[in-house]
Every structure is written in C-alpha cells, then in structure tokens.
Short mmCIF file of C-alpha atoms in Angstrom, two decimals:
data_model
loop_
_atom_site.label_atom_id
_atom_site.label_comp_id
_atom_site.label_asym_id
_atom_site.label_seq_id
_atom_site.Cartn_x
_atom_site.Cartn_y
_atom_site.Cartn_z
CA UNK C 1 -61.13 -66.31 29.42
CA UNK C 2 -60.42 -66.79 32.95
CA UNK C 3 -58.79 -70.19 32.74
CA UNK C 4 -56.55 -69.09 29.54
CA UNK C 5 -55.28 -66.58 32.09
CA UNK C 6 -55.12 -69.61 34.52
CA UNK C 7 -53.09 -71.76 32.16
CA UNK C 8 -50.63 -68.87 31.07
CA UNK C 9 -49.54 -67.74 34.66
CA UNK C 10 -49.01 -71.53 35.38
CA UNK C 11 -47.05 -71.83 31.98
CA UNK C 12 -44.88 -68.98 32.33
CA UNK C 13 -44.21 -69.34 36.32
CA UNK C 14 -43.27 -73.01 35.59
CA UNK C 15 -40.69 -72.21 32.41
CA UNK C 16 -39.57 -69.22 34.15
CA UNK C 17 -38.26 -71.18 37.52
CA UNK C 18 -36.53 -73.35 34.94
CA UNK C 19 -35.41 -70.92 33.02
CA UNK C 20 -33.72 -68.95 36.19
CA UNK C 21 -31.57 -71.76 36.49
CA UNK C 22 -30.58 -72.14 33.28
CA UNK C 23 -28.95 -68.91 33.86
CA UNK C 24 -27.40 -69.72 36.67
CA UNK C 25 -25.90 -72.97 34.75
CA UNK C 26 -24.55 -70.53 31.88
CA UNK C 27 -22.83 -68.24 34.47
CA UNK C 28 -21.32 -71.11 36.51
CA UNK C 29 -19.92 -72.48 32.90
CA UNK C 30 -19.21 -69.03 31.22
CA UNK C 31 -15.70 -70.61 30.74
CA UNK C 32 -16.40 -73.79 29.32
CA UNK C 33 -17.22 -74.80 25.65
CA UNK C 34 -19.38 -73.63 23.60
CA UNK C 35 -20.99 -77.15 22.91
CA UNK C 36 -21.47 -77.36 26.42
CA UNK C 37 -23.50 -73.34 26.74
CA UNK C 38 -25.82 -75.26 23.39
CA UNK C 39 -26.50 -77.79 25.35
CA UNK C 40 -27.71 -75.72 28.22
CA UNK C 41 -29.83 -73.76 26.16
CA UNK C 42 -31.39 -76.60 24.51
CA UNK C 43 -31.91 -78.46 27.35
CA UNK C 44 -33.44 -75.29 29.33
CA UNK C 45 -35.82 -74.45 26.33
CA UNK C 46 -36.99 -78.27 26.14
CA UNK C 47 -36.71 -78.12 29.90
CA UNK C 48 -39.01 -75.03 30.29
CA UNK C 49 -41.82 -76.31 27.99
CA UNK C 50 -41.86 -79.37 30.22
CA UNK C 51 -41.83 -77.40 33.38
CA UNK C 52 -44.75 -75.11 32.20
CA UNK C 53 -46.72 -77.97 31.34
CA UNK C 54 -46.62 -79.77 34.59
CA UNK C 55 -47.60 -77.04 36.58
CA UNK C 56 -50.41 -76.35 34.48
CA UNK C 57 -51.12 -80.34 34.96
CA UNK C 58 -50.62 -79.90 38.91
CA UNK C 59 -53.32 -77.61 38.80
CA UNK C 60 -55.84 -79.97 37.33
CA UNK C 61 -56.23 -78.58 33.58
CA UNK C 62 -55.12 -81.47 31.98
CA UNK C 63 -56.15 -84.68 32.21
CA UNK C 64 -53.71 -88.17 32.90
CA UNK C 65 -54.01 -88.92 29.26
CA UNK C 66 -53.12 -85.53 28.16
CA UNK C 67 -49.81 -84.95 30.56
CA UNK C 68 -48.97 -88.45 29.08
CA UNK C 69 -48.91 -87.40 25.63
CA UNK C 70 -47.41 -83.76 26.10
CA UNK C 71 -44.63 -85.44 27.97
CA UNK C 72 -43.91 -87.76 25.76
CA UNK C 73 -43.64 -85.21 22.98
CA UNK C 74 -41.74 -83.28 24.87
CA UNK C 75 -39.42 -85.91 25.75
CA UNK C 76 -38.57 -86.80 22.50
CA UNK C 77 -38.23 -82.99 21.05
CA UNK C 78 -35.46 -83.12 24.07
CA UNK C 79 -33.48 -85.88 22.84
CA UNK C 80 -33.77 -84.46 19.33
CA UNK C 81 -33.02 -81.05 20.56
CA UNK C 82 -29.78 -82.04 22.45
CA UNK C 83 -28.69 -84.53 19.70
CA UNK C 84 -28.85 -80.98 17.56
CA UNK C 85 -27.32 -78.88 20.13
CA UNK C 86 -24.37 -81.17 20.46
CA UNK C 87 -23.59 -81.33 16.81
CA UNK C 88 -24.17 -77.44 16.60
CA UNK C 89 -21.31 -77.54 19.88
CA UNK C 90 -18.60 -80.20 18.23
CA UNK C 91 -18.67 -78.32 15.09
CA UNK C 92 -18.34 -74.99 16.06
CA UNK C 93 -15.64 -76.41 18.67
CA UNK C 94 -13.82 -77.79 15.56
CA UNK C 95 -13.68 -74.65 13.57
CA UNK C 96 -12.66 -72.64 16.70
CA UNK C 97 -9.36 -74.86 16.91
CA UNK C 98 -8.29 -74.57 13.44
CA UNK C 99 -8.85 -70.87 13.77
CA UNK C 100 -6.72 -71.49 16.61
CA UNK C 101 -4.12 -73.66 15.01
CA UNK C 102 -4.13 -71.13 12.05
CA UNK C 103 -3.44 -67.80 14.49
CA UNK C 104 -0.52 -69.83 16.32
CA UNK C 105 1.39 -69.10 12.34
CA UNK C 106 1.56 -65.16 13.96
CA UNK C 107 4.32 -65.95 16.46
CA UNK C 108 6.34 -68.03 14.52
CA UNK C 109 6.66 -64.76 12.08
CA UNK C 110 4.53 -66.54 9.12
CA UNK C 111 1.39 -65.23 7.52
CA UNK C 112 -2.41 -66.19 9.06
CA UNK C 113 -3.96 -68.86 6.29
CA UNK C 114 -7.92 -69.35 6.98
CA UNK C 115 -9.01 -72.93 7.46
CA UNK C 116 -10.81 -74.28 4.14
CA UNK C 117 -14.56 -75.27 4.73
CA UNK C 118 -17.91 -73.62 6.42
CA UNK C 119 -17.83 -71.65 9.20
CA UNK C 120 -20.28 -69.40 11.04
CA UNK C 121 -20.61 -66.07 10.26
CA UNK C 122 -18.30 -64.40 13.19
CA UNK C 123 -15.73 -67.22 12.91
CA UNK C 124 -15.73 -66.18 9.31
CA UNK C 125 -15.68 -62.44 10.38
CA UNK C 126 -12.66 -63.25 12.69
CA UNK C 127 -10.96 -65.03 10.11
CA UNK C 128 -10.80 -61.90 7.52
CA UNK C 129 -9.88 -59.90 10.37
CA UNK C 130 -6.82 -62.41 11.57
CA UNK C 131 -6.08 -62.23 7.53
CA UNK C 132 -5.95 -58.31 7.78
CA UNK C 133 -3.80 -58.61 10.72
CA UNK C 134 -1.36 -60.83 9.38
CA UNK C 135 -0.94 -58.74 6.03
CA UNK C 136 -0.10 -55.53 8.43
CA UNK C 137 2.48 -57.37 10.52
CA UNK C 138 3.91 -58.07 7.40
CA UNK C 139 3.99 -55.05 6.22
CA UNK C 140 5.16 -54.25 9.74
CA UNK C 141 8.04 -56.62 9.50
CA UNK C 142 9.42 -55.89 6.01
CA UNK C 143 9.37 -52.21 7.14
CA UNK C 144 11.21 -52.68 9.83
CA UNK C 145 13.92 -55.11 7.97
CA UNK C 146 14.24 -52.16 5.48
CA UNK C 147 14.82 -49.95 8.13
CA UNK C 148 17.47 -52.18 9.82
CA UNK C 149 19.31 -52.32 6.64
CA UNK C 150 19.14 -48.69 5.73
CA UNK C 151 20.33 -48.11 9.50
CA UNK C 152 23.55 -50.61 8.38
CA UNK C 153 24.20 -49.19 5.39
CA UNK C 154 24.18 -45.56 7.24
CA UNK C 155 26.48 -46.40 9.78
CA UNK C 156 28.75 -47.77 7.35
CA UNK C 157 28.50 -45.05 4.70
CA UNK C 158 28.63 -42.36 8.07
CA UNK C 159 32.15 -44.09 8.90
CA UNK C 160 33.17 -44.36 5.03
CA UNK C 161 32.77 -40.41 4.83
CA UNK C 162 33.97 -39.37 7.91
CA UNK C 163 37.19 -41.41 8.03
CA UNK C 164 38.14 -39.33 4.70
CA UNK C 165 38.05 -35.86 5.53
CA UNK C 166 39.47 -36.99 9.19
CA UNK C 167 42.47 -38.88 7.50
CA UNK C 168 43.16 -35.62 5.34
CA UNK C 169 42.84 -33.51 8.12
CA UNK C 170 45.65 -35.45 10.35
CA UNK C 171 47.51 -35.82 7.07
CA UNK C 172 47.60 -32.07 6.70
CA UNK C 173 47.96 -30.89 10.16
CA UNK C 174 51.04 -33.42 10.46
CA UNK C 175 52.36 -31.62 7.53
CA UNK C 176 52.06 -28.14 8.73
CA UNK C 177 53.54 -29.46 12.23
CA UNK C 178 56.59 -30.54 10.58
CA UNK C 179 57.05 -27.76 8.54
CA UNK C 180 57.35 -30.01 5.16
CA UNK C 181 54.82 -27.65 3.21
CA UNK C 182 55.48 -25.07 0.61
CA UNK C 183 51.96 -23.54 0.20
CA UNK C 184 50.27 -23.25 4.09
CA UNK C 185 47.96 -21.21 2.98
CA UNK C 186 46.52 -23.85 0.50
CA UNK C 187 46.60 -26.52 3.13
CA UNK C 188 44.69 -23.48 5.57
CA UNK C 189 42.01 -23.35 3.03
CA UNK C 190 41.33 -26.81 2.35
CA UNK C 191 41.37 -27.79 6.01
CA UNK C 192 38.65 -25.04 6.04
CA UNK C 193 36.51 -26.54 3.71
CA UNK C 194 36.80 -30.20 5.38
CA UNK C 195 35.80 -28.89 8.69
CA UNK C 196 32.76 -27.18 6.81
CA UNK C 197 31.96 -30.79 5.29
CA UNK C 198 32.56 -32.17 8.60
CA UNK C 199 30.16 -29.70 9.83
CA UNK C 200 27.42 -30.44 7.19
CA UNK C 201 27.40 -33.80 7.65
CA UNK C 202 27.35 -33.36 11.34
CA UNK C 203 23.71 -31.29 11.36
CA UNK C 204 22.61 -33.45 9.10
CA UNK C 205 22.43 -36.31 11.90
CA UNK C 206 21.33 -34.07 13.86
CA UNK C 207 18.65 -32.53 11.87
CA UNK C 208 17.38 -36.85 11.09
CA UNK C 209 17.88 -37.47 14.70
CA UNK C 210 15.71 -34.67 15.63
CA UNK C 211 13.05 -35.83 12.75
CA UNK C 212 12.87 -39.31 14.07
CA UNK C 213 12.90 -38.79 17.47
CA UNK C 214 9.80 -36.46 16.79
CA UNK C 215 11.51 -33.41 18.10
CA UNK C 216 11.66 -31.12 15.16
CA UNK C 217 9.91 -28.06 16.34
CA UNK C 218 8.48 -26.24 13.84
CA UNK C 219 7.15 -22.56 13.86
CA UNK C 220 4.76 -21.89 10.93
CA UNK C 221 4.42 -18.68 9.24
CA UNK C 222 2.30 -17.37 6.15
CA UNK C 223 4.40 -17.22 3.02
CA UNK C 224 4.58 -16.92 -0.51
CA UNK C 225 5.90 -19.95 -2.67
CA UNK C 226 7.20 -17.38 -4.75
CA UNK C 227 9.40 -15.87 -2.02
CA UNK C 228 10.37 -18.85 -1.01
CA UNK C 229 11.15 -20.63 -4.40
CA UNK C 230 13.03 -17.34 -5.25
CA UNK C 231 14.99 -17.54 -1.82
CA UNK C 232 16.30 -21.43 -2.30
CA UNK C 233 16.96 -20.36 -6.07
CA UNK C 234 19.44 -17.61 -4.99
CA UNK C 235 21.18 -19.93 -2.56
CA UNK C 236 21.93 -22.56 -5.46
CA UNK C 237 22.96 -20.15 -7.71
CA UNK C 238 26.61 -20.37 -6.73
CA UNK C 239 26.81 -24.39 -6.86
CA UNK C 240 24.86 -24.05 -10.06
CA UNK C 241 27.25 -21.81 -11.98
CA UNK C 242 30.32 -23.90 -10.70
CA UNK C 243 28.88 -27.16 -12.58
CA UNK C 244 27.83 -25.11 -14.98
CA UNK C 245 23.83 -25.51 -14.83
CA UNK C 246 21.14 -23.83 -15.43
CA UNK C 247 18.56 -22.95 -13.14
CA UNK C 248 14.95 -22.12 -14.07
CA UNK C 249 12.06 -20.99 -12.53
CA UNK C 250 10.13 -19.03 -14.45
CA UNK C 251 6.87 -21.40 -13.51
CA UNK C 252 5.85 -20.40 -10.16
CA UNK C 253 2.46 -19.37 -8.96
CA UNK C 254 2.37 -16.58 -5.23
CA UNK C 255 0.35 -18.66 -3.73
CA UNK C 256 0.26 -18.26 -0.22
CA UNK C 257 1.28 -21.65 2.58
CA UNK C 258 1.82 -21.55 6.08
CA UNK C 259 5.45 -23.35 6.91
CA UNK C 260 8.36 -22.67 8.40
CA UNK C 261 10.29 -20.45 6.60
CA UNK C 262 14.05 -22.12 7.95
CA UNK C 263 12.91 -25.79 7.78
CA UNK C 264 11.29 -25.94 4.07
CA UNK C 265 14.13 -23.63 2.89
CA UNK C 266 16.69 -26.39 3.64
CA UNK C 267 13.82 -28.69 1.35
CA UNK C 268 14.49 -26.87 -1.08
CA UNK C 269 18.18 -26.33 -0.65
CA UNK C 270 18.24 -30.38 -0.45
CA UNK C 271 16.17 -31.08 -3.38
CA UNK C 272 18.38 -27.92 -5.24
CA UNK C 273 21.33 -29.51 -4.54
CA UNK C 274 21.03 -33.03 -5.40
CA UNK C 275 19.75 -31.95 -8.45
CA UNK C 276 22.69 -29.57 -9.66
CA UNK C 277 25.04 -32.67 -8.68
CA UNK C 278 23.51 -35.13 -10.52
CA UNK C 279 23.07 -32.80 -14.11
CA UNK C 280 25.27 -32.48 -16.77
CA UNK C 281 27.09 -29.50 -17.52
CA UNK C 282 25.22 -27.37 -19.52
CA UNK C 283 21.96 -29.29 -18.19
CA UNK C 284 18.78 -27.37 -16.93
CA UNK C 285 17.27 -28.13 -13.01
CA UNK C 286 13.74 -26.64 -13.10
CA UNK C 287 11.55 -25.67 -10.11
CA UNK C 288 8.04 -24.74 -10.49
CA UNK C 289 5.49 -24.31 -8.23
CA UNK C 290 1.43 -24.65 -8.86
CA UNK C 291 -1.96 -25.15 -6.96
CA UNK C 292 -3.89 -28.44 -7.19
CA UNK C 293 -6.83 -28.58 -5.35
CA UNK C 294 -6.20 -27.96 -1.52
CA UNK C 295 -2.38 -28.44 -2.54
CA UNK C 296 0.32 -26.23 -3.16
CA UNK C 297 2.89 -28.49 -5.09
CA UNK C 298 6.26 -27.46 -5.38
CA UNK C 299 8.95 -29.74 -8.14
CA UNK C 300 12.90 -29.79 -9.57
CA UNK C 301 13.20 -31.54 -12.39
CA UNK C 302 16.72 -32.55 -12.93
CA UNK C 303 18.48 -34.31 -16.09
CA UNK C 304 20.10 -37.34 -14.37
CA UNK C 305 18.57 -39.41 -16.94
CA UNK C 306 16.29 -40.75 -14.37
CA UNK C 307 16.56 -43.43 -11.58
CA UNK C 308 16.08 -47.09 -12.53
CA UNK C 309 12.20 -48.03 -11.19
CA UNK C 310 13.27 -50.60 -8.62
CA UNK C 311 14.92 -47.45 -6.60
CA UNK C 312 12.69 -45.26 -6.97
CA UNK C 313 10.83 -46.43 -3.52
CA UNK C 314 13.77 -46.26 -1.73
CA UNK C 315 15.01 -42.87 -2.77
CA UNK C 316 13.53 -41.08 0.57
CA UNK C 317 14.89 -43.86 2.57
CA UNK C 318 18.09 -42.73 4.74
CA UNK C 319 21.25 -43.29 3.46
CA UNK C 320 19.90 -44.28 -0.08
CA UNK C 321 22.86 -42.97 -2.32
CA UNK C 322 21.93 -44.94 -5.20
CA UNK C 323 24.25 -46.09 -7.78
CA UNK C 324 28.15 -45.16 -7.89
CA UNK C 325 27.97 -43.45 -10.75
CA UNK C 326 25.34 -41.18 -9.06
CA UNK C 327 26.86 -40.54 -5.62
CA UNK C 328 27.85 -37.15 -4.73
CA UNK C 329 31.38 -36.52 -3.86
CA UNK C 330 30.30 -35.68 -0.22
CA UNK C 331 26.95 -36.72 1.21
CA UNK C 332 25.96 -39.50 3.14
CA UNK C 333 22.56 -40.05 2.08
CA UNK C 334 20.79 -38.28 4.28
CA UNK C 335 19.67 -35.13 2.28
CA UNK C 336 16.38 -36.48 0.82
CA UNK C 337 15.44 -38.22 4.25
CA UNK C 338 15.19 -34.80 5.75
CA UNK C 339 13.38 -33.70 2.94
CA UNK C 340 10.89 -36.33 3.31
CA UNK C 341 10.86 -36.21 7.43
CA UNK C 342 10.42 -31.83 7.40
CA UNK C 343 7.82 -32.44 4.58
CA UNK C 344 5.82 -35.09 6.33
CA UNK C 345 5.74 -32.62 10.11
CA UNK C 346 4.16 -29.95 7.60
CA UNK C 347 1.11 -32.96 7.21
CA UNK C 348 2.66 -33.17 3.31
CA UNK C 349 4.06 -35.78 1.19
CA UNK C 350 7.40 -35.97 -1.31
CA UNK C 351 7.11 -37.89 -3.98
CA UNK C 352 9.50 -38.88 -6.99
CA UNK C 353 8.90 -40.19 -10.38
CA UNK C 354 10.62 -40.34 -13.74
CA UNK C 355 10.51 -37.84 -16.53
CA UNK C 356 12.13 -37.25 -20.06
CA UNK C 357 16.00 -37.25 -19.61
CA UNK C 358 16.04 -37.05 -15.61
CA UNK C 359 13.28 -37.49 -12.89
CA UNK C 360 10.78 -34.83 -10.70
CA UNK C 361 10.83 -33.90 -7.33
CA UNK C 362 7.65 -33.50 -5.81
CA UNK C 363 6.56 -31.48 -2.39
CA UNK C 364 2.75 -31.60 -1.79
CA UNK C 365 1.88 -28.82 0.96
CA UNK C 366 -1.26 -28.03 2.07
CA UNK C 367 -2.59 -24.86 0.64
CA UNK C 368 -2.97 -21.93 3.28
CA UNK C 369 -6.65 -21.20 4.12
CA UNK C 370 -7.68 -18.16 2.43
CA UNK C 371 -7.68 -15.21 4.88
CA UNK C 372 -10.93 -13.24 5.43
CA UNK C 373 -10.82 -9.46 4.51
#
C-alpha cells in the first residue's frame, strides 16, 4: 500500500509541474488561435503522463525495460494526440472565419446568412444569435425608413395646409385694408375660424412633439368609462349634427380606469372626430365600451366603408391621411398619431381593423385595480 502511495505522489508531482506550465503557455497565448490553445492542451496532457512517469522511473519503480515501453507508448499517443488537436484547431479556425466573413454582411446594411456545413455547438449557438440580430436590424432599418418617409410626407402636408389658411388670411386682411369689401363682418368671422384652424393644427405639433420627445406628463386619476365616454360624446355632438350623423352609445359598461382625464378625452375627441368626417350623412358612429380580462376596451365604429388592408398598418403612423377621397378638409394627419402616442404613455395599445360598411377603433386600457373596502 505504501509504494501505491509512493507511485501516486511521484505521478501527480511530475504531471502537475508540467501541467503548471501548460498554464502559463495558455495565458502567454490567450490571444492566439484556437488551434494553437488545442495544441497546448494536447501536448500538456500527453506531456503530463510522460512527466509522471519519469519521475516515478527516477525513483527506481520501474525497470529500463518498462520506462522503454511506457515511453514509447506515450510517444506515439503524442503524435496521434497533436495530429488530432491540430485538425480539431484548423477546423474550428475555418468555421470561425466564415462566421466572420458572414457577420461582415451587417455593415454593409445586408442580412447575416449562416455558413452551410457542421459546426460546433457555440459556433452554431452564435450563428442563430447573429441570425436574430440581423432580422432586428432589419426590422430596425425598415422602421426607421418608414419613419423618414412619414416625417417627409408631414412636412410637406404641414406646409400644404398651412400655406392655405395663411394665403386666405393675407387675401382677406388685404381686402379689409383697402376697403374693397361689402360684408366685413363675414370676412371677421371667417378670419376667426382660420386662426382657430391655425391654432388646432398648431397644438397638434405640439401635443406629437411632446409625445415623441417623451415629455407628455400625465396625471392619472380614477374614472368611470362611462363618464368619460359620455363627456367626448357631448363634445361631438355639435360636429355630428352638422354632417348630419348619428351618434350612439348606448353600449357602455362604468367600469372604473385610472387615466388622465384631459389627455384620453382628446382620444376620444380624435377618434370622434375622424369618424363623423369620414360617415355619410345619415350614417351611425358607435362607441362602446366593455371589460376583457385585465382590459377596459373602449371602440367607434364608423361607416367609411372601411380602409383598404394594405393601410391599415399605417393608419397610426403620423401624417397618414389616407386616400383623397378620405382626407378631411383640415387635418394634417396627425390626429390618430396622438391617439396612438397618449394611448401607448397609459401602458395601452390602439388598434384598427375592418368591419361591415366602415372599420373599428380600438383603445385597450388597463383595467383599474379594484379598490379595497
């Protein structure tokens, strides 16, 4: 028992010298290849078996005969071993550059494609992750073209609108300057209801510039939908009668949300108003307002006779108009990105989707947590 002990303290002081500088040859060539770290190891495990068994030799266990045939044994396990590690090295080197080569597709803007053929399991881990990436930056990019062209057609459609009611306005001052009119007070009362467009349009930038520069400071109250359904439904009455449409509401639940009051009134108002505009006389807008779940989901339902489906993504997006035919007299656009921008600070969604003869607005709140008594 004795010389067992013997032979294993011999062994292990003999691999473990070796294997202290195999460490020390890994650190000093941390930044080399990875064929070259294989190498190493195989050449420090062949390396430490050798090492073990000459000290156990030195110390007179073995005979010649014996240390000849261990160390020729281990000799040749060390070429095969190294042969091994070095094809283990190349390959692994050669699927690391076409992962390489693959990833360099990211700057030039295209999408990540994974080299064809075997792979170890993290190089095939980091190659579904690169392919994750790349789908996001595109996402990432086509996002960000949309929003560069919805920022174009803004500015244009912002100049388009503004230019008109500025042109009347210098067309009717210049007329009431040079005493040429017969009615002032006509021209008095539609240069009143330019500035008030003027006006409109005016806090509506600023309300979208406040909502995307993450501003929009919101106080939250407790509230009933009912309340505040009835509220918006009293303020449209007026634009409702003059294009002669009806309003209904006769489908909304009191359930209680936490909001504020001013901010998801103009949602309404918005949603209200784009609705009256686009129905036919003698058309119905509907607003209704139910529980699902842990949401409180408020909806108009126009009769517009619905929105073709390749704009029905875009509808939230600012200064989405949509067709000629279905462009508000006044308006740029930017009603139903506010809706969607004060919707999203309440943690909700808006959502739009066609229905028989016209299409549904959809607000998706989260329900108030029940008070305790």
């Amino acid at each position: 028992m004795r010389d067992m002990l013997l032979i294993a303290l011999f062994a292990f002081l003999g691999a473990a010298a070796v294997g202290l500088l195999g460490a020390l040859a890994l650190r000093l060539l941390r930044h080399r290849s990875v064929a070259v770290s294989l190498t190493v190891v195989a050449a420090v495990a062949v390396t430490a078996m050798l090492a073990g068994t000459l000290a156990v030799a030195q110390a007179m266990f073995l005979s010649a005969h014996d240390l000849t045939v261990v160390t020729t044994v281990v000799a040749m396990a060390a070429v095969v071993s190294l042969a091994t590690a070095l094809l283990l090295g190349r390959w692994v080197v050669a699927r690391s550059r076409e992962l390489a080569l693959a990833a360099r597709s990211f700057g030039d803007g295209g999408s990540f494609a994974a080299p064809d053929g075997a792979s170890t399991a993290e190089l095939a881990a980091l190659s579904r992750e690169l392919a994750a990436t790349s789908d996001r930056l595109a996402a990432s990019r086509e996002r960000e073209r949309a929003l560069e062209t919805s920022r174009r057609e803004l500015v244009a459609w912002i100049s388009h609108d503004l230019r008109t009611p500025l042109a009347g306005l210098r067309a009717m001052s210049e007329a009431l300057e040079d005493g040429v009119v017969q009615d002032p007070e006509r021209y008095f009362r539609q240069i009143g209801t330019e500035v008030d467009r003027l006006n409109s349009m005016v806090g509506d930038l600023f309300e979208l510039s406040r909502i995307h520069a993450g501003t929009l400071a919101l106080t939250p109250t407790r509230m009933s939908v009912y309340d505040l359904v009835g509220e918006a439904l009293a303020g449209a009455d007026p634009l409702a009668r003059e294009y002669g449409v009806r309003l209904v509401g006769d489908r909304v639940e009191a359930v209680p949300v936490e909001v504020d009051g001013k901010e998801m009134t103009r949602v309404l108002a918005n949603l209200l108003v784009n609705a009256i505009r686009r129905t036919p006389a003698d058309g119905t807008v509907a607003v209704a307002a139910e529980r699902r779940a842990e949401w409180v989901v408020l909806s108009v339902t126009d009769g517009c006779g619905g929105i073709p489906e390749e704009d029905l993504p875009r509808v939230f997006d600012t200064g989405w108009r949509g067709t000629q035919a279905r462009t508000p007299p006044a308006g740029a656009g930017l009603g139903l990105a506010i809706v969607r921008g004060i919707v999203e600070a309440h943690a909700g969604r808006a959502d739009v989707r066609n229905v028989t003869g016209g299409c549904r607005f959809e607000v998706s709140l989260p329900a108030a947590v029940a008070q305790g008594h």
